[in-house]
Tab-separated table of C-alpha atoms in Angstrom:
chain	number	residue	atom	x	y	z
O	167	MET	CA	17.999	-11.261	-28.712
O	168	LYS	CA	15.162	-13.581	-29.593
O	169	PHE	CA	12.636	-15.340	-27.389
O	170	LYS	CA	9.210	-16.978	-27.517
O	171	ILE	CA	6.656	-16.631	-24.733
O	172	ILE	CA	2.975	-17.264	-24.000
O	173	ARG	CA	1.106	-13.970	-24.479
O	174	SER	CA	-0.791	-14.112	-21.152
O	175	LYS	CA	2.393	-14.777	-19.152
O	176	PHE	CA	4.200	-11.972	-20.960
O	177	PHE	CA	1.338	-9.544	-20.386
O	178	GLU	CA	1.017	-10.407	-16.677
O	179	SER	CA	4.723	-9.800	-16.180
O	180	ILE	CA	4.529	-6.444	-17.976
O	181	LYS	CA	1.598	-5.416	-15.762
O	182	ARG	CA	3.670	-6.169	-12.663
O	183	VAL	CA	6.292	-3.589	-13.608
O	184	GLN	CA	4.547	-0.960	-15.715
O	185	ASN	CA	3.489	1.274	-12.807
O	186	ILE	CA	7.089	2.073	-11.884
O	187	VAL	CA	8.170	4.264	-14.784
O	188	ALA	CA	8.978	7.950	-15.014
O	189	GLY	CA	6.322	10.313	-16.340
O	190	LYS	CA	6.375	12.329	-19.521
O	191	GLY	CA	9.097	14.939	-19.618
O	192	SER	CA	11.592	12.585	-17.981
O	193	LEU	CA	14.419	10.795	-19.745
O	194	GLN	CA	13.051	8.361	-22.307
O	195	ILE	CA	15.199	5.529	-20.986
O	196	ILE	CA	13.282	5.458	-17.676
O	197	GLN	CA	10.001	5.345	-19.562
O	198	ASN	CA	11.240	2.047	-20.997
O	199	VAL	CA	11.279	-1.493	-19.638
O	200	LEU	CA	14.541	-3.406	-19.613
O	201	LEU	CA	14.115	-6.877	-21.147
O	202	GLU	CA	16.792	-9.542	-20.524
O	203	ALA	CA	16.437	-13.060	-21.908
O	204	ASN	CA	18.716	-15.858	-20.740
O	205	ASP	CA	18.656	-19.350	-19.200
O	206	GLY	CA	15.013	-19.954	-20.080
O	207	LYS	CA	13.788	-16.821	-18.349
O	208	LEU	CA	12.750	-13.298	-19.290
O	209	TYR	CA	13.564	-10.553	-16.775
O	210	LEU	CA	11.608	-7.287	-16.970
O	211	THR	CA	12.813	-4.238	-15.030
O	212	THR	CA	11.487	-0.689	-14.684
O	213	THR	CA	12.537	2.238	-12.509
O	214	ASP	CA	11.694	5.853	-11.716
O	215	LEU	CA	15.098	6.228	-9.972
O	216	ASP	CA	13.472	6.116	-6.499
O	217	ILE	CA	11.772	2.736	-6.914
O	218	SER	CA	12.763	-0.185	-9.126
O	219	ILE	CA	10.844	-3.390	-9.802
O	220	ARG	CA	11.939	-6.596	-11.499
O	221	SER	CA	9.767	-9.493	-12.625
O	222	VAL	CA	10.854	-12.859	-13.999
O	223	VAL	CA	8.819	-15.187	-16.227
O	224	PRO	CA	9.711	-18.464	-18.005
O	225	CYS	CA	10.189	-18.284	-21.776
O	226	GLU	CA	11.948	-20.078	-24.629
O	227	VAL	CA	15.226	-18.245	-25.228
O	228	VAL	CA	16.296	-18.684	-28.856
O	229	GLU	CA	19.105	-16.135	-28.643
O	230	PRO	CA	20.124	-14.574	-25.294
O	231	GLY	CA	20.340	-10.807	-25.084
O	232	SER	CA	18.765	-7.609	-23.780
O	233	THR	CA	17.137	-4.368	-24.865
O	234	THR	CA	14.862	-1.615	-23.554
O	235	LEU	CA	11.450	-0.846	-25.085
O	236	PRO	CA	8.779	1.787	-24.319
O	237	VAL	CA	6.750	0.071	-21.615
O	238	LYS	CA	3.348	1.608	-22.406
O	239	LEU	CA	3.658	0.857	-26.110
O	240	LEU	CA	4.797	-2.684	-25.367
O	241	SER	CA	1.935	-3.226	-22.901
O	242	ASN	CA	-0.686	-1.923	-25.328
O	243	SER	CA	0.730	-4.073	-28.122
O	244	ILE	CA	0.766	-7.325	-26.143
O	245	ALA	CA	-2.713	-6.605	-24.751
O	246	LYS	CA	-4.178	-6.579	-28.271
O	247	LEU	CA	-2.592	-9.825	-29.468
O	248	ALA	CA	-4.539	-13.087	-29.596
O	249	GLU	CA	-3.657	-15.694	-26.989
O	250	GLY	CA	-0.845	-17.963	-28.074
O	251	VAL	CA	2.907	-17.806	-28.604
O	252	VAL	CA	4.483	-14.362	-29.022
O	253	GLU	CA	7.872	-14.174	-30.740
O	254	VAL	CA	10.138	-11.196	-30.015
O	255	ASP	CA	13.190	-10.669	-32.211
O	256	VAL	CA	15.534	-7.721	-31.471
O	257	ASP	CA	18.430	-6.697	-33.726
O	258	ALA	CA	21.716	-4.999	-32.798
O	259	GLN	CA	20.141	-1.541	-33.182
O	260	ASP	CA	17.449	-2.330	-30.559
O	261	ARG	CA	14.732	-2.625	-33.197
O	262	ALA	CA	12.202	-5.196	-32.038
O	263	GLN	CA	9.802	-7.210	-34.135
O	264	ILE	CA	6.902	-8.646	-32.136
O	265	SER	CA	4.886	-11.354	-33.894
O	266	ALA	CA	1.891	-13.463	-32.906
O	267	GLY	CA	-0.349	-15.266	-35.386
O	268	SER	CA	-1.101	-12.914	-38.268
O	269	ALA	CA	-0.198	-9.762	-36.293
O	270	MET	CA	3.191	-8.046	-36.235
O	271	TYR	CA	4.540	-4.910	-34.531
O	272	ARG	CA	7.864	-3.109	-34.921
O	273	VAL	CA	9.100	-1.115	-31.927
O	274	THR	CA	12.362	0.789	-31.609
O	275	GLY	CA	14.102	0.692	-28.250
O	276	LEU	CA	17.109	2.308	-26.588
O	277	PRO	CA	20.528	0.856	-25.640
O	278	VAL	CA	20.719	-1.184	-22.450
O	279	ALA	CA	23.874	0.698	-21.435
O	280	ASP	CA	21.764	3.804	-20.760
O	281	PHE	CA	19.375	2.031	-18.367
O	282	PRO	CA	20.047	2.741	-14.648
O	283	PRO	CA	21.438	-0.343	-12.881
O	284	LEU	CA	19.500	-2.043	-10.123
O	285	PRO	CA	20.788	-1.560	-6.571
O	286	ALA	CA	23.252	-4.267	-5.618
O	287	ASP	CA	21.693	-7.071	-3.575
O	288	ALA	CA	23.104	-6.746	-0.073
O	289	ASP	CA	24.348	-9.886	1.638
O	290	SER	CA	22.728	-8.852	4.903
O	291	PHE	CA	20.057	-10.167	7.239
O	292	ALA	CA	16.594	-10.624	5.724
O	293	TYR	CA	13.346	-10.377	7.683
O	294	VAL	CA	10.919	-13.058	6.498
O	295	LEU	CA	7.133	-13.030	6.861
O	296	PRO	CA	4.156	-14.218	4.805
O	297	GLN	CA	3.211	-11.991	1.885
O	298	ALA	CA	-0.415	-12.036	3.048
O	299	THR	CA	0.612	-10.728	6.466
O	300	LEU	CA	2.511	-7.746	5.113
O	301	ARG	CA	-0.292	-7.021	2.645
O	302	GLU	CA	-2.844	-6.973	5.487
O	303	MET	CA	-0.628	-4.793	7.682
O	304	LEU	CA	-0.363	-2.207	4.925
O	305	ARG	CA	-4.105	-2.428	4.220
O	306	LYS	CA	-4.855	-1.708	7.865
O	307	THR	CA	-2.592	1.349	8.044
O	308	ALA	CA	-1.765	2.992	4.691
O	309	TYR	CA	-5.065	4.892	4.410
O	310	ALA	CA	-4.052	7.011	7.431
O	311	THR	CA	-0.968	8.539	5.761
O	312	SER	CA	-0.892	12.278	5.142
O	313	GLN	CA	-1.762	13.774	1.760
O	314	ASP	CA	0.059	17.004	2.619
O	315	GLU	CA	3.054	17.459	0.317
O	316	THR	CA	4.809	19.581	2.956
O	317	ARG	CA	4.810	16.676	5.455
O	318	LYS	CA	6.941	14.228	3.521
O	319	THR	CA	7.617	11.854	6.408
O	320	LEU	CA	3.919	11.453	7.215
O	321	LYS	CA	3.237	10.521	3.585
O	322	GLY	CA	5.064	7.268	4.312
O	323	VAL	CA	4.439	4.241	6.531
O	324	LEU	CA	6.750	3.485	9.437
O	325	ALA	CA	7.886	-0.156	9.591
O	326	SER	CA	9.589	-0.845	12.905
O	327	PHE	CA	11.333	-4.145	13.600
O	328	LYS	CA	11.747	-4.107	17.380
O	329	GLU	CA	11.164	-6.410	20.353
O	330	GLY	CA	10.370	-9.426	18.175
O	331	LYS	CA	7.614	-7.611	16.289
O	332	LEU	CA	7.025	-5.699	13.105
O	333	THR	CA	4.981	-2.601	13.887
O	334	ALA	CA	3.438	-0.678	10.987
O	335	VAL	CA	2.264	2.879	11.701
O	336	ALA	CA	0.646	5.599	9.603
O	337	THR	CA	-0.602	9.003	10.706
O	338	ASP	CA	-1.568	12.347	9.213
O	339	GLY	CA	-1.492	14.196	12.532
O	340	ARG	CA	-5.262	13.898	13.070
O	341	ARG	CA	-5.515	10.123	13.178
O	342	LEU	CA	-3.161	7.175	13.611
O	343	ALA	CA	-3.371	3.519	12.571
O	344	LEU	CA	-1.091	0.874	14.084
O	345	VAL	CA	-0.841	-2.883	13.619
O	346	GLU	CA	1.679	-5.424	14.920
O	347	HIS	CA	2.856	-8.886	13.941
O	348	GLU	CA	5.399	-11.159	15.603
O	349	VAL	CA	8.523	-11.743	13.504
O	350	GLU	CA	11.662	-13.668	14.434
O	351	PHE	CA	14.907	-11.706	14.141
O	352	PRO	CA	18.012	-11.212	16.311
O	353	ALA	CA	18.224	-8.266	18.674
O	354	ASP	CA	21.011	-6.668	16.640
O	355	ALA	CA	18.673	-6.535	13.610
O	356	GLU	CA	16.274	-4.062	15.229
O	357	ARG	CA	15.585	-1.276	12.770
O	358	ASP	CA	13.099	1.457	11.860
O	359	MET	CA	12.405	2.473	8.276
O	360	VAL	CA	9.930	4.873	6.664
O	361	LEU	CA	8.503	3.490	3.418
O	362	PRO	CA	7.510	6.078	0.792
O	363	GLY	CA	3.840	6.088	-0.132
O	364	LYS	CA	4.568	5.014	-3.703
O	365	VAL	CA	6.343	1.817	-2.703
O	366	VAL	CA	3.554	1.077	-0.199
O	367	SER	CA	1.043	1.287	-3.066
O	368	GLU	CA	3.219	-0.932	-5.238
O	369	LEU	CA	3.569	-3.508	-2.456
O	370	GLN	CA	-0.192	-3.614	-2.015
O	371	ARG	CA	-0.510	-4.442	-5.725
O	372	SER	CA	2.350	-6.954	-5.766
O	373	LEU	CA	1.840	-8.882	-2.504
O	374	MET	CA	-0.668	-11.304	-3.973
O	375	GLY	CA	1.080	-14.640	-3.491
O	376	ASP	CA	0.833	-17.296	-0.792
O	377	GLY	CA	4.589	-17.458	-0.201
O	378	ASP	CA	6.934	-15.384	1.926
O	379	VAL	CA	8.448	-11.972	1.379
O	380	ARG	CA	12.099	-11.412	2.279
O	381	ILE	CA	12.895	-7.849	3.355
O	382	THR	CA	16.483	-6.625	3.258
O	383	ILE	CA	17.534	-3.186	4.477
O	384	GLU	CA	20.873	-1.686	3.458
O	385	LYS	CA	21.588	1.870	4.598
O	386	SER	CA	18.929	4.036	2.880
O	387	GLN	CA	17.646	1.270	0.611
O	388	VAL	CA	15.165	-1.574	1.106
O	389	SER	CA	14.389	-4.562	-1.099
O	390	PHE	CA	11.388	-6.879	-1.072
O	391	ASN	CA	11.873	-10.309	-2.640
O	392	LEU	CA	8.527	-11.914	-3.503
O	393	GLY	CA	9.964	-14.799	-5.510
O	394	ASP	CA	9.111	-13.908	-9.099
O	395	THR	CA	9.101	-10.169	-8.313
O	396	GLN	CA	11.693	-7.981	-6.589
O	397	ILE	CA	10.996	-4.398	-5.495
O	398	TYR	CA	13.737	-1.953	-4.541
O	399	SER	CA	13.097	1.436	-2.971
O	400	LYS	CA	14.872	4.338	-1.399
O	401	LEU	CA	13.753	5.016	2.168
O	402	LEU	CA	12.588	8.370	3.489
O	403	ASP	CA	15.513	9.691	5.481
O	404	GLU	CA	13.488	11.827	7.901
O	405	VAL	CA	12.933	10.713	11.507
O	406	TYR	CA	9.379	9.524	12.108
O	407	PRO	CA	7.533	11.412	14.879
O	408	ASN	CA	7.081	9.821	18.299
O	409	TYR	CA	3.705	8.254	17.579
O	410	ARG	CA	3.399	6.639	21.020
O	411	GLN	CA	2.735	10.001	22.667
O	412	VAL	CA	-0.598	10.444	20.843
O	413	ILE	CA	-1.978	7.089	22.014
O	414	PRO	CA	-4.081	7.684	25.179
O	415	ASP	CA	-2.762	5.895	28.258
O	416	SER	CA	-6.317	5.039	29.248
O	417	CYS	CA	-9.921	5.910	28.446
O	418	ASN	CA	-12.829	6.072	30.865
O	419	GLU	CA	-15.476	4.352	28.773
O	420	ARG	CA	-15.544	1.247	26.606
O	421	VAL	CA	-18.115	0.568	23.889
O	422	VAL	CA	-18.520	-2.693	21.956
O	423	VAL	CA	-20.313	-2.471	18.603
O	424	ASP	CA	-20.919	-4.613	15.526
O	425	ARG	CA	-18.433	-3.356	12.941
O	426	GLN	CA	-20.666	-3.755	9.892
O	427	LEU	CA	-23.723	-2.215	11.568
O	428	LEU	CA	-21.710	0.861	12.537
O	429	LEU	CA	-20.098	1.138	9.110
O	430	SER	CA	-23.483	0.909	7.369
O	431	ALA	CA	-24.972	3.601	9.620
O	432	LEU	CA	-22.013	5.904	8.963
O	433	GLU	CA	-22.308	5.360	5.212
O	434	ARG	CA	-26.005	6.247	5.301
O	435	ALA	CA	-25.356	9.366	7.378
O	436	SER	CA	-22.455	10.455	5.175
O	437	VAL	CA	-24.920	11.101	2.348
O	438	MET	CA	-25.465	14.442	4.104
O	439	SER	CA	-21.734	15.142	4.280
O	440	VAL	CA	-21.670	17.240	1.125
O	441	GLU	CA	-19.399	19.997	2.385
O	442	GLU	CA	-15.597	19.993	2.596
O	443	THR	CA	-15.832	20.448	6.361
O	444	SER	CA	-18.199	17.477	6.727
O	445	SER	CA	-18.812	15.995	10.138
O	446	THR	CA	-20.790	13.219	11.780
O	447	ARG	CA	-21.973	13.335	15.377
O	448	LEU	CA	-21.870	10.179	17.470
O	449	THR	CA	-24.013	10.235	20.611
O	450	PHE	CA	-23.315	7.322	22.961
O	451	GLU	CA	-25.986	6.428	25.507
O	452	GLU	CA	-26.812	3.271	27.405
O	453	ASN	CA	-26.860	0.419	24.849
O	454	GLN	CA	-27.464	2.689	21.864
O	455	LEU	CA	-25.492	4.938	19.537
O	456	LEU	CA	-27.131	7.748	17.587
O	457	VAL	CA	-25.319	8.542	14.334
O	458	SER	CA	-26.347	11.907	12.877
O	459	ALA	CA	-25.201	14.340	10.203
O	460	ASN	CA	-26.465	17.666	8.862
O	461	ALA	CA	-26.091	19.447	5.543
O	462	ALA	CA	-26.890	22.997	6.604
O	463	GLN	CA	-26.583	24.494	3.125
O	464	VAL	CA	-29.379	22.331	1.729
O	465	GLY	CA	-31.361	21.814	4.924
O	466	GLY	CA	-30.583	18.084	5.009
O	467	GLU	CA	-30.387	15.786	8.026
O	468	ALA	CA	-29.658	12.079	8.582
O	469	LYS	CA	-30.077	9.973	11.700
O	470	ASP	CA	-29.557	6.305	12.449
O	471	VAL	CA	-29.471	4.242	15.636
O	472	VAL	CA	-27.022	1.388	16.242
O	473	PRO	CA	-27.277	-1.063	19.180
O	474	ILE	CA	-24.135	-1.160	21.319
O	475	LYS	CA	-22.848	-2.715	24.513
O	476	TYR	CA	-22.365	0.274	26.774
O	477	GLY	CA	-23.435	1.128	30.324
O	478	GLY	CA	-21.811	4.529	30.828
O	479	GLY	CA	-23.064	8.095	30.672
O	480	ARG	CA	-23.983	10.146	27.607
O	481	ILE	CA	-21.042	11.194	25.421
O	482	GLU	CA	-21.331	13.303	22.263
O	483	ILE	CA	-18.350	13.384	19.953
O	484	VAL	CA	-17.948	14.712	16.383
O	485	PHE	CA	-15.665	13.196	13.758
O	486	ASN	CA	-14.834	13.503	10.109
O	487	PRO	CA	-16.969	10.538	8.920
O	488	ALA	CA	-14.262	9.193	6.604
O	489	TYR	CA	-11.898	8.956	9.573
O	490	VAL	CA	-14.303	6.572	11.311
O	491	MET	CA	-15.224	4.562	8.225
O	492	ASP	CA	-11.688	3.984	6.931
O	493	PRO	CA	-10.541	1.637	9.725
O	494	LEU	CA	-13.894	-0.158	9.771
O	495	LYS	CA	-13.411	-0.960	6.068
O	496	ALA	CA	-9.829	-2.113	6.615
O	497	ILE	CA	-10.439	-4.651	9.378
O	498	ASP	CA	-12.467	-7.864	9.153
O	499	GLU	CA	-13.471	-8.586	12.746
O	500	ASP	CA	-17.188	-8.810	13.562
O	501	GLU	CA	-16.975	-6.531	16.599
O	502	VAL	CA	-14.826	-3.528	17.457
O	503	THR	CA	-14.258	-1.698	20.709
O	504	ILE	CA	-14.377	2.094	20.893
O	505	GLU	CA	-12.637	3.635	23.898
O	506	LEU	CA	-13.731	7.144	24.951
O	507	THR	CA	-13.139	9.696	27.655
O	508	SER	CA	-15.132	12.746	26.532
O	509	GLY	CA	-16.315	14.600	23.460
O	510	SER	CA	-13.090	16.590	23.296
O	511	LYS	CA	-10.557	13.788	23.812
O	512	PRO	CA	-9.185	11.307	21.265
O	513	ALA	CA	-11.085	8.061	20.748
O	514	VAL	CA	-9.459	4.678	20.140
O	515	ILE	CA	-10.774	1.814	18.018
O	516	ARG	CA	-9.465	-1.669	18.786
O	517	CYS	CA	-10.330	-5.201	17.664
O	518	SER	CA	-9.262	-8.778	18.386
O	519	VAL	CA	-6.061	-8.522	16.309
O	520	PRO	CA	-3.080	-6.386	17.456
O	521	PHE	CA	-4.546	-3.228	15.884
O	522	LEU	CA	-5.438	0.187	17.199
O	523	TYR	CA	-6.656	3.386	15.618
O	524	VAL	CA	-6.606	6.794	17.275
O	525	MET	CA	-8.797	9.611	15.940
O	526	MET	CA	-9.047	13.213	17.054
O	527	PRO	CA	-12.553	14.706	17.363
O	528	LEU	CA	-13.576	17.800	15.459
O	529	ARG	CA	-14.225	21.023	17.317
O	530	ILE	CA	-17.589	22.393	16.282
O	531	GLY	CA	-18.132	26.034	17.243
């Protein structure tokens, strides 16, 4: 195999796939990237057996062929080369010579026959939506997934194609983030899937284009076609909990507040949240919100007042400050609505887009 390629294009394509490799201690072959050169294109593929990713980039193919090379070594090598044409020449024993200008590297690879094959592309229905839309849906929800290794299902994001909408949901049992977007698909294509956290992270890195993403689900496998990048992933096979039952049917009070003003006040108060069991108290009164936090161990205290639109009675409610700040960072609307019933009941944050966020208050003894 022999091909020539612009260094920057080669390096960008390597960066797209280098996160999906097995760690040290795994088989060497899945620490490698599969390189395939043919028809004026270079295909780069990596896998950790649960997730696979493939990127394609134009190149000059002098001699078609394929090999696998250590992805980290290849990435570090290409990163150090001067901009210009890189020539890669691989012999029958998978020994690669990489040349650019006055620099030259030799890297020994492994046989292509040992590399795990990509899942077969299913000839089934594909859901289509803008890449930017899916990226934003994941940004508005993924932070609410669980970090508890014993709750595998909650470490993923539910993607539900039902009733003409894609609904993305994430929860850790103490908070829940949900966002919806209208998508056209036939009634017989309704489907739920739970995306593993790792593929969610990879999608957030990869969904950078202005085009569409085509999503195909086949049994326990999903593929995302982004044009020059394809991502394949196993799905979590557990049943996602009934998230609808934690969303309050109604709340007694409704507060409208400037999102950035509230976020800034919470960030200032969180300076005092130095303990693992940190908390921030929100005191809602007519047209004003008092944000306060204490650091008992060091005798610290923070207070801030935020103007709000509210005409109800006094409500005090205590939250983990990160749980309030996370959704405020993820949405872009100028104003948000906070729905409340009492200091011991869940609160709901909504905004002008089809988004809601439920958070459970802390119980302070």
